[in-house]
């Protein structure tokens, strides 16, 4: 919110500027910024009633820092806000669309427990959340998190024999999962809760910390299938099942570090 009668603003280094006029009696202008915005610039300009208005020529530009957070809930309150605050979250599926073309670290914050109620909630046919990053954006990274260790949020794929899907599929970027309960994955492929792969550009890796992974089923890796460097820290993995030959809890093809974590009641065909 700024004190002005009229301002010009642009988002993400757009070529053109947009005018916003004051419509209140207190000479304040409020801009609602989409959650996918990384940069906003504002220039104050005097009211000009000329028919042919031009972009402001004032050399003073105020640049604001935008938090790269996207807030998520089961339902989307208002499409205009695009997840920019906890009061106006988006669905997990719509959060995915806001990440396209980004080349920085972003965070998805769950404001409540979320569940895939139908196929329309899914990011892909085989995952509740799915994102494959383009090699054009090697610096992109993502964190998906709940509130805190004492207030974990649940992400539930709600899958079964007739509705197969994993919870999270991620490729070609570093992924951190924190303060989550990850459950309800059921997939004929590998990785019931998480399937992760990366070409290891810029040391990309998977980090799972302060999470509970339980009641997931897959071919191999009932909870996690990973094809890149992975760290599991302060987690509980239990009641996960692999119908294949390896990894009732974790199936890993690369370096795997486990610390301060508990495993119990996980099983696979051979182990």
Tab-separated table of C-alpha atoms in Angstrom:
chain	number	residue	atom	x	y	z
A	1	UNK	CA	0.000	0.000	0.000
A	2	UNK	CA	1.364	3.418	-0.977
A	3	UNK	CA	0.197	7.014	-0.464
A	4	UNK	CA	-0.468	8.402	-3.911
A	5	UNK	CA	-3.175	9.521	-6.297
A	6	UNK	CA	-1.744	7.504	-9.150
A	7	UNK	CA	1.100	5.066	-9.634
A	8	UNK	CA	2.553	3.039	-12.463
A	9	UNK	CA	3.801	-0.452	-11.753
A	10	UNK	CA	5.189	-3.486	-13.537
A	11	UNK	CA	5.811	-7.086	-12.501
A	12	UNK	CA	8.803	-9.298	-13.277
A	13	UNK	CA	10.529	-6.724	-15.528
A	14	UNK	CA	7.567	-6.533	-17.893
A	15	UNK	CA	8.085	-4.270	-20.906
A	16	UNK	CA	4.986	-2.166	-20.240
A	17	UNK	CA	3.868	-0.383	-17.097
A	18	UNK	CA	0.312	-0.490	-15.725
A	19	UNK	CA	-1.483	2.500	-14.204
A	20	UNK	CA	-3.364	2.233	-10.910
A	21	UNK	CA	-5.414	5.192	-9.662
A	22	UNK	CA	-6.554	5.912	-6.136
A	23	UNK	CA	-10.246	5.188	-5.598
A	24	UNK	CA	-10.421	5.799	-1.845
A	25	UNK	CA	-10.613	8.958	0.255
A	26	UNK	CA	-7.386	8.283	2.145
A	27	UNK	CA	-5.099	8.628	-0.892
A	28	UNK	CA	-3.895	5.049	-0.579
A	29	UNK	CA	-3.458	2.551	-3.390
A	30	UNK	CA	-3.294	-1.183	-2.722
A	31	UNK	CA	-1.888	-3.673	-5.218
A	32	UNK	CA	-2.669	-7.376	-4.983
A	33	UNK	CA	0.384	-9.231	-6.255
A	34	UNK	CA	0.185	-12.798	-7.664
A	35	UNK	CA	2.067	-15.460	-5.742
A	36	UNK	CA	4.281	-16.197	-8.729
A	37	UNK	CA	5.683	-12.646	-8.801
A	38	UNK	CA	9.402	-12.279	-8.149
A	39	UNK	CA	9.750	-8.515	-8.617
A	40	UNK	CA	7.526	-5.423	-8.531
A	41	UNK	CA	8.510	-1.867	-9.402
A	42	UNK	CA	6.408	1.234	-8.720
A	43	UNK	CA	6.696	4.820	-9.903
A	44	UNK	CA	4.566	7.607	-8.536
A	45	UNK	CA	3.170	9.998	-11.117
A	46	UNK	CA	0.841	12.996	-10.949
A	47	UNK	CA	-2.731	12.657	-12.159
A	48	UNK	CA	-2.749	13.280	-15.885
A	49	UNK	CA	-6.042	13.635	-17.742
A	50	UNK	CA	-4.385	13.848	-21.113
A	51	UNK	CA	-5.884	11.583	-23.738
A	52	UNK	CA	-2.499	10.143	-24.696
A	53	UNK	CA	-0.888	9.066	-21.460
A	54	UNK	CA	2.660	7.801	-21.516
A	55	UNK	CA	4.778	5.770	-19.119
A	56	UNK	CA	6.141	7.846	-16.225
A	57	UNK	CA	9.486	9.495	-16.780
A	58	UNK	CA	10.330	9.939	-13.087
A	59	UNK	CA	13.803	8.527	-12.351
A	60	UNK	CA	12.712	7.355	-8.881
A	61	UNK	CA	11.641	3.722	-8.835
A	62	UNK	CA	10.765	1.806	-5.681
A	63	UNK	CA	11.555	-1.889	-5.938
A	64	UNK	CA	10.056	-4.396	-3.504
A	65	UNK	CA	11.345	-7.791	-2.414
A	66	UNK	CA	8.837	-10.560	-3.055
A	67	UNK	CA	8.748	-13.686	-0.898
A	68	UNK	CA	8.889	-16.764	-3.092
A	69	UNK	CA	6.202	-18.569	-1.089
A	70	UNK	CA	3.040	-20.200	-2.416
A	71	UNK	CA	0.394	-21.073	0.164
A	72	UNK	CA	-1.688	-24.180	-0.480
A	73	UNK	CA	-5.000	-25.565	0.805
A	74	UNK	CA	-7.664	-28.017	-0.377
A	75	UNK	CA	-9.707	-25.282	-2.033
A	76	UNK	CA	-8.811	-21.996	-3.677
A	77	UNK	CA	-10.533	-18.979	-2.168
A	78	UNK	CA	-9.909	-16.445	-4.916
A	79	UNK	CA	-8.030	-16.952	-8.185
A	80	UNK	CA	-6.855	-13.327	-8.192
A	81	UNK	CA	-4.462	-13.815	-5.272
A	82	UNK	CA	-2.602	-16.876	-6.579
A	83	UNK	CA	-1.369	-18.180	-3.249
A	84	UNK	CA	0.362	-15.022	-2.146
A	85	UNK	CA	-0.744	-15.341	1.487
A	86	UNK	CA	-2.078	-17.906	3.937
A	87	UNK	CA	-5.441	-16.124	3.805
A	88	UNK	CA	-5.707	-16.659	0.052
A	89	UNK	CA	-4.180	-20.073	-0.766
A	90	UNK	CA	-4.325	-22.031	-4.012
A	91	UNK	CA	-4.717	-25.749	-4.597
A	92	UNK	CA	-1.648	-27.940	-4.969
A	93	UNK	CA	-2.461	-28.406	-8.646
A	94	UNK	CA	-2.585	-24.659	-9.257
A	95	UNK	CA	0.605	-24.130	-7.255
A	96	UNK	CA	2.393	-26.283	-9.810
A	97	UNK	CA	1.411	-23.926	-12.641
A	98	UNK	CA	2.965	-20.982	-10.771
A	99	UNK	CA	6.379	-22.683	-10.766
A	100	UNK	CA	6.759	-22.928	-14.541
A	101	UNK	CA	9.725	-20.981	-15.879
A	102	UNK	CA	11.175	-20.149	-12.459
A	103	UNK	CA	14.928	-20.310	-11.882
A	104	UNK	CA	15.121	-19.603	-8.143
A	105	UNK	CA	14.328	-21.405	-4.896
A	106	UNK	CA	10.593	-21.507	-4.127
A	107	UNK	CA	8.570	-22.793	-1.184
A	108	UNK	CA	5.106	-24.345	-1.104
A	109	UNK	CA	3.569	-24.000	2.371
A	110	UNK	CA	0.618	-26.176	3.337
A	111	UNK	CA	-1.895	-24.237	5.420
A	112	UNK	CA	-3.924	-27.361	6.259
A	113	UNK	CA	-3.978	-31.121	5.670
A	114	UNK	CA	-4.634	-31.742	1.985
A	115	UNK	CA	-6.155	-34.803	0.321
A	116	UNK	CA	-6.643	-35.811	-3.294
A	117	UNK	CA	-10.413	-36.266	-3.399
A	118	UNK	CA	-10.680	-36.982	-7.119
A	119	UNK	CA	-8.635	-37.130	-10.317
A	120	UNK	CA	-9.289	-33.414	-10.883
A	121	UNK	CA	-7.081	-32.645	-7.859
A	122	UNK	CA	-4.029	-34.328	-9.379
A	123	UNK	CA	-1.074	-32.617	-11.041
A	124	UNK	CA	-0.691	-35.670	-13.297
A	125	UNK	CA	-2.483	-38.965	-13.846
A	126	UNK	CA	0.014	-40.754	-11.582
A	127	UNK	CA	0.786	-38.240	-8.803
A	128	UNK	CA	-0.969	-35.876	-6.426
A	129	UNK	CA	1.926	-33.439	-6.911
A	130	UNK	CA	4.150	-33.770	-9.974
A	131	UNK	CA	6.733	-31.382	-11.380
A	132	UNK	CA	9.432	-31.955	-13.985
A	133	UNK	CA	11.772	-29.005	-14.294
A	134	UNK	CA	13.235	-27.892	-17.600
A	135	UNK	CA	17.009	-28.008	-18.000
A	136	UNK	CA	16.734	-24.326	-18.992
A	137	UNK	CA	16.254	-23.486	-15.302
A	138	UNK	CA	19.140	-25.236	-13.490
A	139	UNK	CA	18.901	-23.042	-10.366
A	140	UNK	CA	15.281	-23.877	-9.632
A	141	UNK	CA	14.732	-25.617	-6.292
A	142	UNK	CA	11.595	-26.357	-4.304
A	143	UNK	CA	10.682	-26.860	-0.661
A	144	UNK	CA	7.299	-28.281	0.329
A	145	UNK	CA	6.621	-27.871	4.018
A	146	UNK	CA	4.085	-27.831	6.813
A	147	UNK	CA	4.002	-25.381	9.691
A	148	UNK	CA	6.478	-26.815	12.199
A	149	UNK	CA	7.705	-30.070	13.702
A	150	UNK	CA	4.865	-29.970	16.234
A	151	UNK	CA	2.293	-28.997	13.582
A	152	UNK	CA	3.023	-31.196	10.594
A	153	UNK	CA	0.614	-31.022	7.668
A	154	UNK	CA	-0.584	-34.148	5.866
A	155	UNK	CA	-0.430	-34.627	2.117
A	156	UNK	CA	-2.571	-37.650	1.285
A	157	UNK	CA	-2.775	-39.127	-2.218
A	158	UNK	CA	-5.835	-41.134	-1.121
A	159	UNK	CA	-4.976	-43.873	-3.628
A	160	UNK	CA	-6.020	-47.539	-3.797
A	161	UNK	CA	-6.076	-50.494	-6.185
A	162	UNK	CA	-8.647	-48.794	-8.413
A	163	UNK	CA	-7.197	-45.272	-8.172
A	164	UNK	CA	-3.425	-45.647	-8.422
A	165	UNK	CA	-1.180	-42.654	-7.840
A	166	UNK	CA	1.866	-41.715	-5.792
A	167	UNK	CA	2.036	-38.681	-3.565
A	168	UNK	CA	4.976	-36.761	-5.094
A	169	UNK	CA	6.903	-37.072	-8.364
A	170	UNK	CA	9.875	-34.734	-8.878
A	171	UNK	CA	12.599	-34.582	-11.490
A	172	UNK	CA	15.455	-32.280	-12.456
A	173	UNK	CA	15.578	-30.020	-9.390
A	174	UNK	CA	16.549	-30.107	-5.732
A	175	UNK	CA	13.580	-30.979	-3.531
A	176	UNK	CA	13.239	-30.534	0.230
A	177	UNK	CA	10.284	-31.946	2.162
A	178	UNK	CA	9.843	-30.825	5.769
A	179	UNK	CA	7.203	-30.978	8.511
A	180	UNK	CA	4.936	-33.276	6.499
A	181	UNK	CA	2.956	-36.480	6.896
A	182	UNK	CA	3.194	-38.144	3.482
A	183	UNK	CA	0.718	-40.967	3.007
A	184	UNK	CA	-1.851	-42.696	0.839
A	185	UNK	CA	0.340	-43.452	-2.167
A	186	UNK	CA	-0.488	-46.601	-4.154
A	187	UNK	CA	1.292	-47.108	-7.469
A	188	UNK	CA	2.213	-50.048	-9.700
A	189	UNK	CA	5.516	-48.285	-10.501
A	190	UNK	CA	8.260	-47.456	-7.959
A	191	UNK	CA	8.047	-44.891	-5.142
A	192	UNK	CA	4.651	-44.907	-3.437
A	193	UNK	CA	5.163	-41.657	-1.525
A	194	UNK	CA	8.054	-40.076	-3.442
A	195	UNK	CA	9.671	-40.734	-6.817
A	196	UNK	CA	12.758	-38.570	-7.323
A	197	UNK	CA	15.264	-38.362	-10.150
A	198	UNK	CA	17.727	-35.739	-11.327
A	199	UNK	CA	20.685	-35.420	-13.748
A	200	UNK	CA	22.627	-33.953	-10.781
A	201	UNK	CA	22.974	-30.485	-12.261
A	202	UNK	CA	24.310	-28.068	-9.609
A	203	UNK	CA	24.405	-30.891	-7.037
A	204	UNK	CA	20.655	-31.399	-7.085
A	205	UNK	CA	19.400	-33.723	-4.373
A	206	UNK	CA	16.425	-34.906	-2.335
A	207	UNK	CA	16.159	-33.962	1.341
A	208	UNK	CA	13.426	-35.342	3.606
A	209	UNK	CA	13.485	-34.078	7.164
A	210	UNK	CA	11.098	-33.984	10.107
A	211	UNK	CA	8.550	-36.021	8.162
A	212	UNK	CA	6.406	-39.119	8.660
A	213	UNK	CA	5.996	-41.427	5.663
A	214	UNK	CA	3.472	-44.211	6.198
A	215	UNK	CA	0.892	-46.436	4.497
A	216	UNK	CA	2.311	-46.176	0.986
A	217	UNK	CA	2.556	-49.020	-1.550
A	218	UNK	CA	4.655	-49.393	-4.699
A	219	UNK	CA	6.553	-51.943	-6.769
A	220	UNK	CA	9.950	-51.013	-5.268
A	221	UNK	CA	10.424	-48.354	-2.610
A	222	UNK	CA	7.109	-48.412	-0.806
A	223	UNK	CA	7.782	-44.924	0.559
A	224	UNK	CA	10.698	-43.555	-1.508
A	225	UNK	CA	12.311	-44.399	-4.813
A	226	UNK	CA	15.278	-42.128	-5.524
A	227	UNK	CA	17.837	-42.034	-8.317
A	228	UNK	CA	19.992	-39.237	-6.900
A	229	UNK	CA	21.756	-38.217	-3.693
A	230	UNK	CA	19.230	-38.367	-0.849
A	231	UNK	CA	19.178	-37.421	2.826
A	232	UNK	CA	16.565	-38.637	5.323
A	233	UNK	CA	16.825	-36.850	8.669
A	234	UNK	CA	14.636	-37.109	11.784
A	235	UNK	CA	11.869	-39.023	10.016
A	236	UNK	CA	9.573	-41.964	10.774
A	237	UNK	CA	8.917	-44.472	7.986
A	238	UNK	CA	6.424	-47.192	8.819
A	239	UNK	CA	3.728	-49.438	7.335
A	240	UNK	CA	5.046	-48.994	3.797
A	241	UNK	CA	4.911	-51.932	1.394
A	242	UNK	CA	6.805	-52.917	-1.762
A	243	UNK	CA	5.274	-55.697	-3.847
A	244	UNK	CA	8.567	-55.964	-5.771
A	245	UNK	CA	11.936	-57.255	-4.616
A	246	UNK	CA	13.472	-54.266	-2.840
A	247	UNK	CA	12.848	-51.415	-0.471
A	248	UNK	CA	9.776	-51.743	1.685
A	249	UNK	CA	10.611	-48.226	2.865
A	250	UNK	CA	13.353	-46.886	0.526
A	251	UNK	CA	14.716	-47.994	-2.834
A	252	UNK	CA	17.827	-45.955	-3.703
A	253	UNK	CA	20.236	-46.188	-6.621
A	254	UNK	CA	22.600	-43.423	-5.423
A	255	UNK	CA	24.171	-42.200	-2.177
A	256	UNK	CA	21.720	-42.344	0.721
A	257	UNK	CA	22.270	-40.763	4.149
A	258	UNK	CA	19.930	-41.609	7.019
A	259	UNK	CA	20.160	-39.951	10.432
A	260	UNK	CA	18.003	-39.875	13.575
A	261	UNK	CA	15.170	-41.756	11.853
A	262	UNK	CA	12.944	-44.704	12.724
A	263	UNK	CA	11.879	-47.587	10.470
A	264	UNK	CA	9.306	-50.195	11.428
A	265	UNK	CA	6.602	-52.407	9.896
A	266	UNK	CA	7.892	-51.867	6.360
A	267	UNK	CA	8.087	-54.887	4.050
A	268	UNK	CA	8.882	-56.011	0.514
A	269	UNK	CA	8.682	-59.265	-1.414
A	270	UNK	CA	12.188	-60.426	-0.500
A	271	UNK	CA	12.981	-58.399	2.642
